[in-house]
XYZ file of N, CA and C in Angstrom:
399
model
N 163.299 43.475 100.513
C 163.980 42.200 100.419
C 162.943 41.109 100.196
N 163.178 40.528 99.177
C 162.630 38.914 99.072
C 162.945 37.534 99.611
N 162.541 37.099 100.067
C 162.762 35.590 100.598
C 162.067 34.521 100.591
N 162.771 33.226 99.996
C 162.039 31.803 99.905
C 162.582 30.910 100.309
N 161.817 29.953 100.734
C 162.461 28.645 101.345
C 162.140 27.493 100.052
N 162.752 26.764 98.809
C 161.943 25.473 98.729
C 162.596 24.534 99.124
N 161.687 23.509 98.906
C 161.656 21.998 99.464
C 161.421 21.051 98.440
N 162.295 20.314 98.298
C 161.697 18.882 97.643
C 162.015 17.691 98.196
N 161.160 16.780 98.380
C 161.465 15.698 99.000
C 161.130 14.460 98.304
N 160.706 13.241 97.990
C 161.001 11.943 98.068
C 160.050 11.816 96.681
N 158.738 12.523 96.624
C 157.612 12.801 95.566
C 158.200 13.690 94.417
N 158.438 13.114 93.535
C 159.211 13.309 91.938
C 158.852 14.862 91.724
N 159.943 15.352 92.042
C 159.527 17.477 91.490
C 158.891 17.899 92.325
N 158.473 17.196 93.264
C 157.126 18.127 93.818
C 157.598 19.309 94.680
N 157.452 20.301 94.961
C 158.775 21.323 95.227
C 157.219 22.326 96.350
N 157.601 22.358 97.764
C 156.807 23.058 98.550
C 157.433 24.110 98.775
N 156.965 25.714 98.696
C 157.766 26.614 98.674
C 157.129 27.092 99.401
N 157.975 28.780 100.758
C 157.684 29.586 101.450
C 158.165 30.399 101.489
N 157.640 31.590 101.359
C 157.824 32.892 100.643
C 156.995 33.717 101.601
N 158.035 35.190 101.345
C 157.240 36.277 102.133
C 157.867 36.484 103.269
N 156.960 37.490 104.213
C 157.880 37.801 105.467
C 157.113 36.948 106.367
N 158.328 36.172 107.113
C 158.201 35.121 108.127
C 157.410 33.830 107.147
N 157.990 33.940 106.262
C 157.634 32.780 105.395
C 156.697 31.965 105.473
N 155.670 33.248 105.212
C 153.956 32.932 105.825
C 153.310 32.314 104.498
N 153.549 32.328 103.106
C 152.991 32.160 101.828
C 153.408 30.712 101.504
N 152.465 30.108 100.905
C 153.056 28.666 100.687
C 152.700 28.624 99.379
N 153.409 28.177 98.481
C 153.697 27.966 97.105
C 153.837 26.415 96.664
N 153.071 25.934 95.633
C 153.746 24.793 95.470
C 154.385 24.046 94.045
N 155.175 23.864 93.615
C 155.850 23.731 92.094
C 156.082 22.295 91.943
N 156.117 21.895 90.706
C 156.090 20.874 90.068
C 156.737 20.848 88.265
N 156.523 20.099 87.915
C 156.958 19.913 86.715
C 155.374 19.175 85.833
N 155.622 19.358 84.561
C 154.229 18.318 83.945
C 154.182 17.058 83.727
N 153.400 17.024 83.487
C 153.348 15.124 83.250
C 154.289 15.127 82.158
N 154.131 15.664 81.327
C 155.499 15.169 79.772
C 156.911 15.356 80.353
N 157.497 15.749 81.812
C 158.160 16.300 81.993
C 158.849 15.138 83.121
N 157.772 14.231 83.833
C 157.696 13.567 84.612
C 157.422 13.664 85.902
N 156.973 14.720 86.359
C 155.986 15.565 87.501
C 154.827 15.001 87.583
N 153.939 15.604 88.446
C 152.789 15.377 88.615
C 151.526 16.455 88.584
N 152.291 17.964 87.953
C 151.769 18.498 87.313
C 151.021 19.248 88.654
N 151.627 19.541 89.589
C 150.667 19.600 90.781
C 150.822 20.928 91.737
N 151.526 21.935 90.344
C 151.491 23.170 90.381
C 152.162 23.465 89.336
N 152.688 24.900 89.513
C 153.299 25.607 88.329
C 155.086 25.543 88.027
N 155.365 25.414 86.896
C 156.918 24.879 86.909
C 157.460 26.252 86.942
N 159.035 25.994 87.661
C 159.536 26.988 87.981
C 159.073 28.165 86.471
N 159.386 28.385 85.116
C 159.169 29.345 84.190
C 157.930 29.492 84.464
N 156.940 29.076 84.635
C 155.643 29.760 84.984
C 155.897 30.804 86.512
N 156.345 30.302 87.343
C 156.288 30.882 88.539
C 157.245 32.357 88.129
N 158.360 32.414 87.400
C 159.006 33.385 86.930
C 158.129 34.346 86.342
N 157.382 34.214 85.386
C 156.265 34.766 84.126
C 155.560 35.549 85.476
N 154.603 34.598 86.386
C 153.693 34.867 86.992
C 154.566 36.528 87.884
N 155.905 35.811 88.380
C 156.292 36.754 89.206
C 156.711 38.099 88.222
N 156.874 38.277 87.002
C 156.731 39.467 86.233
C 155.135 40.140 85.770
N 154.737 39.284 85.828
C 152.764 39.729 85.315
C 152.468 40.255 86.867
N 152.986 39.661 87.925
C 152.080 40.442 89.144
C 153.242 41.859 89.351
N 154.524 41.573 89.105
C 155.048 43.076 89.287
C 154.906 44.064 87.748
N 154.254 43.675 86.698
C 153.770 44.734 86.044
C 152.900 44.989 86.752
N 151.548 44.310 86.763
C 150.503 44.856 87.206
C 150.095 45.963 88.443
N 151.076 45.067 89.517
C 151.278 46.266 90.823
C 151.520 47.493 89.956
N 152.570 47.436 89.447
C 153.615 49.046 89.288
C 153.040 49.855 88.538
N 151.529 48.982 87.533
C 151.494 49.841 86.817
C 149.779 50.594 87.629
N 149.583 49.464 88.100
C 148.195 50.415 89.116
C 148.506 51.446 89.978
N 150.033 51.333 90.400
C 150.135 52.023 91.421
C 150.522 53.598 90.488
N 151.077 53.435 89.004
C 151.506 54.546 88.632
C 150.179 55.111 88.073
N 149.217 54.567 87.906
C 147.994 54.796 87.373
C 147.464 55.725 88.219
N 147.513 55.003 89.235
C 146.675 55.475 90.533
C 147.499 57.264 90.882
N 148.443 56.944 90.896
C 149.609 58.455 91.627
C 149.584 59.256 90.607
N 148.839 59.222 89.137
C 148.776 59.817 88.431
C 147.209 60.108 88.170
N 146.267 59.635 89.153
C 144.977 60.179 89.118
C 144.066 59.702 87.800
N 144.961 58.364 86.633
C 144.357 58.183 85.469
C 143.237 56.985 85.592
N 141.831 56.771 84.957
C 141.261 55.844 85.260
C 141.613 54.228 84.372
N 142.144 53.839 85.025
C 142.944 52.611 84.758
C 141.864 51.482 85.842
N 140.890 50.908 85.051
C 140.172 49.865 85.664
C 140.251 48.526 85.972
N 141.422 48.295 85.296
C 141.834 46.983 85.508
C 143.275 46.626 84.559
N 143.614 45.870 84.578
C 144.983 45.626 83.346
C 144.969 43.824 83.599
N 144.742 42.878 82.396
C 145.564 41.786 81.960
C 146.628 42.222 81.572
N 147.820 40.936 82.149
C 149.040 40.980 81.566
C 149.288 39.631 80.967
N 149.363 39.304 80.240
C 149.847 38.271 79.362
C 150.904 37.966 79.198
N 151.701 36.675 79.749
C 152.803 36.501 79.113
C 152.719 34.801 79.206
N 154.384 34.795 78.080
C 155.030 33.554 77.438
C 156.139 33.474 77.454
N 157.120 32.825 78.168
C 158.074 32.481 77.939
C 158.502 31.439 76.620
N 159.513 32.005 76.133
C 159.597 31.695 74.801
C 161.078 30.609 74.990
N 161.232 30.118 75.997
C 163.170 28.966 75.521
C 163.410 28.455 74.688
N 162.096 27.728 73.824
C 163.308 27.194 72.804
C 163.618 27.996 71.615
N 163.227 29.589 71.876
C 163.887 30.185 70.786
C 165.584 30.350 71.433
N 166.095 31.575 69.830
C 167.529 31.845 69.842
C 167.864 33.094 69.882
N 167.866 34.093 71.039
C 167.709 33.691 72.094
C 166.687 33.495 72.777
N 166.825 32.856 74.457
C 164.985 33.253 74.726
C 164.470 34.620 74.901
N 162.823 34.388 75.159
C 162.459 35.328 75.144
C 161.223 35.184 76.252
N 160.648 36.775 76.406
C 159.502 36.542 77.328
C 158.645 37.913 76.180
N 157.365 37.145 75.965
C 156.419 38.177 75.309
C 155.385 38.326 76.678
N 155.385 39.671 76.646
C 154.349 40.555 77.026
C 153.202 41.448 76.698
N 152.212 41.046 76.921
C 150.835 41.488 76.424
C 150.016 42.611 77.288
N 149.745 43.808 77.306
C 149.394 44.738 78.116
C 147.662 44.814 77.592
N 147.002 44.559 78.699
C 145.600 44.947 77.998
C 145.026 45.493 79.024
N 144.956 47.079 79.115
C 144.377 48.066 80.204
C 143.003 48.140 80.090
N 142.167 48.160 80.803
C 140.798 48.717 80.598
C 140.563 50.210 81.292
N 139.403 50.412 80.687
C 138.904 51.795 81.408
C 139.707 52.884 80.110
N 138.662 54.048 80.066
C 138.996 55.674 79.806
C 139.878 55.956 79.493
N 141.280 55.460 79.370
C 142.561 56.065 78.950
C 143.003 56.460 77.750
N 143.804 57.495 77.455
C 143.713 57.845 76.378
C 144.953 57.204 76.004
N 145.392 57.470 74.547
C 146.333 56.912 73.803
C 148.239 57.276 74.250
N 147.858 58.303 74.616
C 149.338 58.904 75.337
C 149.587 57.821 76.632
N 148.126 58.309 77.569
C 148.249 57.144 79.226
C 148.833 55.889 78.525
N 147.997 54.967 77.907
C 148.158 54.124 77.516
C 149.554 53.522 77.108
N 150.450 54.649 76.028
C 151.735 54.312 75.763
C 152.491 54.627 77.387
N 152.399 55.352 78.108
C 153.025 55.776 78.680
C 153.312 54.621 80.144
N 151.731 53.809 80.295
C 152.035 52.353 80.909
C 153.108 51.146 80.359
N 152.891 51.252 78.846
C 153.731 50.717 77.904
C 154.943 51.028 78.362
N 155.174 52.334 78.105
C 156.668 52.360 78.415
C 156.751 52.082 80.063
N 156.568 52.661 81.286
C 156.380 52.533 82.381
C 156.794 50.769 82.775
N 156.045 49.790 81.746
C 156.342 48.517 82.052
C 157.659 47.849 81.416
N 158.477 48.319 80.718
C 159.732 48.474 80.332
C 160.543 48.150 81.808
N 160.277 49.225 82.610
C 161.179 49.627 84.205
C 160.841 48.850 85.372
N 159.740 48.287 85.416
C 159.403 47.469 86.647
C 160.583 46.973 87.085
N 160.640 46.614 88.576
C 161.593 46.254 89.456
C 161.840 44.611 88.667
N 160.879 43.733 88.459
C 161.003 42.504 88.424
C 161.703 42.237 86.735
N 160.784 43.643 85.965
C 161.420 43.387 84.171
C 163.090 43.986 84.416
N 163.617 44.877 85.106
C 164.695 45.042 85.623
C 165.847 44.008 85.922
N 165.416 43.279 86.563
C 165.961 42.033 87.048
C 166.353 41.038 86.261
N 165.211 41.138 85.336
C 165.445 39.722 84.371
C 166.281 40.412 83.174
N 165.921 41.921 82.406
C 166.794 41.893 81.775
C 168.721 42.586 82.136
N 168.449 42.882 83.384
C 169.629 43.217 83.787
C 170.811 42.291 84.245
N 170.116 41.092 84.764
C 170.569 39.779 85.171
C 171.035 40.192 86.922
N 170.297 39.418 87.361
C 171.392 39.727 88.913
C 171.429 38.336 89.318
N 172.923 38.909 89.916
C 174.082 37.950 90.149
C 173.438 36.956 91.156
N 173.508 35.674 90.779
C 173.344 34.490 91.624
C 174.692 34.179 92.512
N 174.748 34.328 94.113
C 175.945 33.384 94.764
C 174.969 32.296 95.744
N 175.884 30.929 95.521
C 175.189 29.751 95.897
C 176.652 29.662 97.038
N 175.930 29.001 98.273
C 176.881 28.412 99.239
C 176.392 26.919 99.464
N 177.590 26.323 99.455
C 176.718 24.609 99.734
C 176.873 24.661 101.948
N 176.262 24.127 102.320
C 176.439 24.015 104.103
C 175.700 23.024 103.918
N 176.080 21.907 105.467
C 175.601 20.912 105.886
C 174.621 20.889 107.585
N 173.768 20.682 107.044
C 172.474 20.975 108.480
C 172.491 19.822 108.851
């Protein structure tokens, strides 16, 4: 299970977030200056991107690893693409280390399934409750 708390208060976008178990991680989001923020973290589509580049990367070290292949490191690259039709998110896989051309596709495909690329292209269901504290 995942869980976040954000916050925005009185400072234009500025959005303090807490995440994790016992909502020990502090996050902080913003919008850009062209945007009218203060640019004083990452806007929510970055924080999305980021949260797919760190669950490729986990899933794919960990399949690396349970498969005994030398996988030394991996960039993941990405872009969210909105103002295309439709959007899009490009993904860039760049493994290092010894692997051969099969391993290699086979992370490729492997990053297709991640829990988080799952999510986004499967869509899961948002329910919002409004309550008064």
């Amino acid at each position: 299970m995942a869980i976040a708390h954000a916050r925005i208060g009185t400072a234009r976008y500025l959005t303090s977030i807490r995440t994790g178990g016992d909502l020990k991680h502090a996050l902080t989001a913003d919008e850009p200056d062209r945007l009218g923020g203060a640019d004083a973290g990452p806007a929510p589509f970055d924080l999305l991107v980021s949260a797919l580049g760190a669950c490729t990367a986990i899933t794919l070290t960990m399949y690396a690893e349970k498969k005994g292949w030398p996988l030394e490191g991996l960039d993941v690259r990405l872009e969210y693409l909105g103002g295309e039709t439709p959007p899009r998110i490009e993904r860039i896989l760049v493994p290092a280390g010894p692997l051969d051309d099969a391993q290699r596709a086979r992370l490729a495909d492997i990053a297709e399934r991640t829990p988080v690329t799952l999510a986004i292209k499967n869509g899961v269901p948002v329910h919002t409750t409004l309550r008064s504290d």
